[in-house]
Amino acid sequence: MNLELRQLIEELRAELADLPDSLAYAEFGEGAAIDAVPAGLPADLRDLLLVADGLRAGRVELASSSTLAGIQYHLDYAPDFSSIPQDRAGWLVVGVRSDEPIFMDRGTGAIWYFPPTGTEWFMSDAFEELAPDVESFVDYYLLGPGYADLTPADDRWFAFLDEQGLLDEDDEDGS
């Protein structure tokens, strides 16, 4: 994980700790101990868990090292048109967006999801890549202007990002 993103996570964690109501909409876990992170995870995900062992930001939650195994059941419900049923071992559920799974392609590290189509995700006919890797996903979609693309309406996390000046597209590197 790049140093800039690591510092941003640490700064936001400290800022949230000073806000008494922040647990209602956000929680950044402390980094996991190396031996607590499950073996065999992609390197980018391992790095994230070592910095923040679980990240809840508004309607998006990335699993902690202790909850990761418990959300893999989503793989069983992936629509047949997606590549997940044909290569279940090649995918990992890394979190949820409003109770809908966020997937990682183990081979490429890319982050994927079922975008809103007016039907439940498991009956969807669309499956799209969100970001080329976990770091880009966290930077743009969890901690930046892309959060608004993932959520149906403004919420407290969106307002927090705005207060922190993190929603300005001009400050982003285009990821």
Short mmCIF file of C-alpha atoms in Angstrom, two decimals:
data_model
loop_
_atom_site.label_atom_id
_atom_site.label_comp_id
_atom_site.label_asym_id
_atom_site.label_seq_id
_atom_site.Cartn_x
_atom_site.Cartn_y
_atom_site.Cartn_z
CA MET A 1 0.00 0.00 0.00
CA ASN A 2 1.35 3.39 -0.90
CA LEU A 3 2.43 5.68 1.92
CA GLU A 4 -0.03 8.44 0.98
CA LEU A 5 -3.06 6.14 1.28
CA ARG A 6 -1.73 4.63 4.51
CA GLN A 7 -1.38 8.14 5.98
CA LEU A 8 -4.86 9.13 4.81
CA ILE A 9 -6.39 6.08 6.50
CA GLU A 10 -4.53 6.87 9.73
CA GLU A 11 -5.58 10.54 9.61
CA LEU A 12 -9.23 9.67 8.99
CA ARG A 13 -9.17 7.04 11.75
CA ALA A 14 -7.91 9.70 14.18
CA GLU A 15 -10.49 12.21 12.97
CA LEU A 16 -13.31 9.68 13.40
CA ALA A 17 -12.12 8.84 16.92
CA ASP A 18 -12.70 12.48 17.87
CA LEU A 19 -16.30 12.39 16.65
CA PRO A 20 -18.57 10.76 19.26
CA ASP A 21 -21.25 9.75 16.75
CA SER A 22 -18.90 8.39 14.07
CA LEU A 23 -19.52 4.75 15.01
CA ALA A 24 -23.02 5.19 13.57
CA TYR A 25 -21.59 5.61 10.06
CA ALA A 26 -17.89 4.72 9.99
CA GLU A 27 -15.30 2.59 11.71
CA PHE A 28 -11.71 1.92 10.71
CA GLY A 29 -10.22 -1.05 12.51
CA GLU A 30 -6.66 -0.95 13.74
CA GLY A 31 -4.23 -2.93 11.62
CA ALA A 32 -4.26 -6.69 12.07
CA ALA A 33 -1.34 -8.61 13.45
CA ILE A 34 0.56 -10.40 10.68
CA ASP A 35 -0.37 -13.84 12.04
CA ALA A 36 -4.08 -12.87 12.17
CA VAL A 37 -4.33 -12.30 8.42
CA PRO A 38 -5.42 -15.50 6.64
CA ALA A 39 -2.74 -17.11 4.50
CA GLY A 40 -3.23 -17.15 0.76
CA LEU A 41 -4.83 -13.72 0.42
CA PRO A 42 -3.72 -11.47 -2.44
CA ALA A 43 -0.85 -9.18 -1.37
CA ASP A 44 -2.84 -5.94 -1.80
CA LEU A 45 -5.60 -7.19 0.47
CA ARG A 46 -3.08 -8.42 3.05
CA ASP A 47 -1.47 -4.97 3.04
CA LEU A 48 -4.84 -3.28 3.61
CA LEU A 49 -5.71 -5.60 6.50
CA LEU A 50 -2.37 -4.83 8.12
CA VAL A 51 -3.23 -1.11 8.00
CA ALA A 52 -6.97 -1.30 8.69
CA ASP A 53 -8.46 -4.61 9.76
CA GLY A 54 -11.97 -3.92 8.57
CA LEU A 55 -13.25 -0.64 7.14
CA ARG A 56 -16.84 0.54 7.41
CA ALA A 57 -17.48 3.76 5.54
CA GLY A 58 -21.14 4.63 5.18
CA ARG A 59 -22.82 1.98 3.06
CA VAL A 60 -19.59 0.22 2.14
CA GLU A 61 -17.84 -2.23 4.40
CA LEU A 62 -14.63 -4.12 3.75
CA ALA A 63 -14.28 -7.27 5.82
CA SER A 64 -11.79 -7.70 8.63
CA SER A 65 -9.42 -10.65 8.79
CA SER A 66 -11.80 -12.35 11.23
CA THR A 67 -14.98 -11.79 9.17
CA LEU A 68 -13.62 -12.46 5.68
CA ALA A 69 -14.34 -16.19 5.68
CA GLY A 70 -17.90 -15.59 6.87
CA ILE A 71 -18.92 -13.58 3.79
CA GLN A 72 -17.67 -15.98 1.14
CA TYR A 73 -21.15 -17.54 0.90
CA HIS A 74 -22.03 -14.75 -1.56
CA LEU A 75 -19.99 -16.66 -4.15
CA ASP A 76 -22.65 -19.40 -4.09
CA TYR A 77 -25.31 -16.97 -5.34
CA ALA A 78 -23.44 -15.31 -8.19
CA PRO A 79 -25.45 -15.35 -11.43
CA ASP A 80 -24.48 -17.95 -14.02
CA PHE A 81 -23.58 -15.36 -16.66
CA SER A 82 -20.73 -14.06 -14.49
CA SER A 83 -17.43 -15.89 -14.45
CA ILE A 84 -17.73 -16.63 -10.72
CA PRO A 85 -19.63 -19.97 -10.91
CA GLN A 86 -17.11 -21.34 -13.43
CA ASP A 87 -14.09 -20.28 -11.35
CA ARG A 88 -15.27 -19.89 -7.76
CA ALA A 89 -11.72 -20.30 -6.40
CA GLY A 90 -10.58 -17.38 -8.56
CA TRP A 91 -12.80 -14.93 -6.67
CA LEU A 92 -12.92 -13.55 -3.15
CA VAL A 93 -15.68 -11.52 -1.51
CA VAL A 94 -13.86 -8.64 0.18
CA GLY A 95 -16.82 -6.65 1.47
CA VAL A 96 -20.32 -5.38 0.87
CA ARG A 97 -22.06 -2.33 -0.48
CA SER A 98 -25.47 -1.97 1.15
CA ASP A 99 -25.44 -5.75 1.80
CA GLU A 100 -24.44 -6.53 -1.81
CA PRO A 101 -21.06 -8.24 -2.27
CA ILE A 102 -17.89 -6.63 -3.53
CA PHE A 103 -15.58 -9.14 -5.22
CA MET A 104 -11.87 -9.39 -5.90
CA ASP A 105 -10.54 -11.28 -8.88
CA ARG A 106 -7.72 -13.23 -7.24
CA GLY A 107 -5.79 -13.43 -10.51
CA THR A 108 -5.70 -9.71 -11.30
CA GLY A 109 -6.54 -8.10 -7.95
CA ALA A 110 -9.32 -6.10 -9.63
CA ILE A 111 -12.42 -5.18 -7.64
CA TRP A 112 -15.82 -6.07 -9.17
CA TYR A 113 -19.49 -5.66 -8.29
CA PHE A 114 -22.99 -6.07 -9.60
CA PRO A 115 -24.10 -2.51 -10.39
CA PRO A 116 -27.69 -1.45 -9.66
CA THR A 117 -30.04 -2.66 -12.40
CA GLY A 118 -33.37 -2.49 -10.62
CA THR A 119 -33.18 -6.13 -9.51
CA GLU A 120 -31.41 -8.04 -6.76
CA TRP A 121 -27.68 -8.51 -7.37
CA PHE A 122 -27.96 -12.30 -7.62
CA MET A 123 -30.50 -11.93 -10.45
CA SER A 124 -28.58 -9.16 -12.17
CA ASP A 125 -27.45 -9.21 -15.77
CA ALA A 126 -24.50 -6.86 -15.20
CA PHE A 127 -21.15 -7.53 -13.54
CA GLU A 128 -18.51 -4.80 -13.78
CA GLU A 129 -14.99 -3.98 -12.73
CA LEU A 130 -14.89 -1.04 -10.32
CA ALA A 131 -11.16 -0.62 -9.80
CA PRO A 132 -7.95 -2.31 -10.97
CA ASP A 133 -6.90 -3.11 -7.39
CA VAL A 134 -7.85 -2.75 -3.71
CA GLU A 135 -5.73 0.34 -3.22
CA SER A 136 -7.46 2.22 -6.06
CA PHE A 137 -10.85 1.08 -4.79
CA VAL A 138 -10.21 2.33 -1.25
CA ASP A 139 -8.66 5.58 -2.45
CA TYR A 140 -11.37 6.52 -4.97
CA TYR A 141 -14.55 4.74 -3.89
CA LEU A 142 -14.25 4.56 -0.11
CA LEU A 143 -12.25 7.70 0.64
CA GLY A 144 -12.91 9.85 -2.40
CA PRO A 145 -15.40 11.17 -4.94
CA GLY A 146 -16.30 7.70 -6.23
CA TYR A 147 -18.24 7.00 -3.03
CA ALA A 148 -21.19 8.89 -4.53
CA ASP A 149 -21.16 6.47 -7.49
CA LEU A 150 -21.73 3.53 -5.14
CA THR A 151 -24.50 4.93 -2.99
CA PRO A 152 -28.05 5.98 -3.83
CA ALA A 153 -28.12 9.17 -1.78
CA ASP A 154 -26.00 11.45 0.35
CA ASP A 155 -25.34 10.02 3.79
CA ARG A 156 -23.23 10.84 6.82
CA TRP A 157 -20.10 9.29 5.33
CA PHE A 158 -20.54 11.38 2.20
CA ALA A 159 -20.89 14.50 4.38
CA PHE A 160 -17.75 13.50 6.33
CA LEU A 161 -15.78 13.07 3.09
CA ASP A 162 -17.02 16.47 1.96
CA GLU A 163 -15.97 18.09 5.26
CA GLN A 164 -12.52 16.54 4.82
CA GLY A 165 -12.25 17.94 1.28
CA LEU A 166 -12.00 14.46 -0.24
CA LEU A 167 -14.80 14.73 -2.81
CA ASP A 168 -13.03 17.13 -5.14
CA GLU A 169 -12.25 15.28 -8.39
CA ASP A 170 -9.46 17.75 -9.16
CA ASP A 171 -7.45 16.45 -6.20
CA GLU A 172 -7.65 12.86 -7.44
CA ASP A 173 -5.00 11.21 -9.55
CA GLY A 174 -7.65 9.87 -11.94
CA SER A 175 -7.77 6.33 -10.57
#
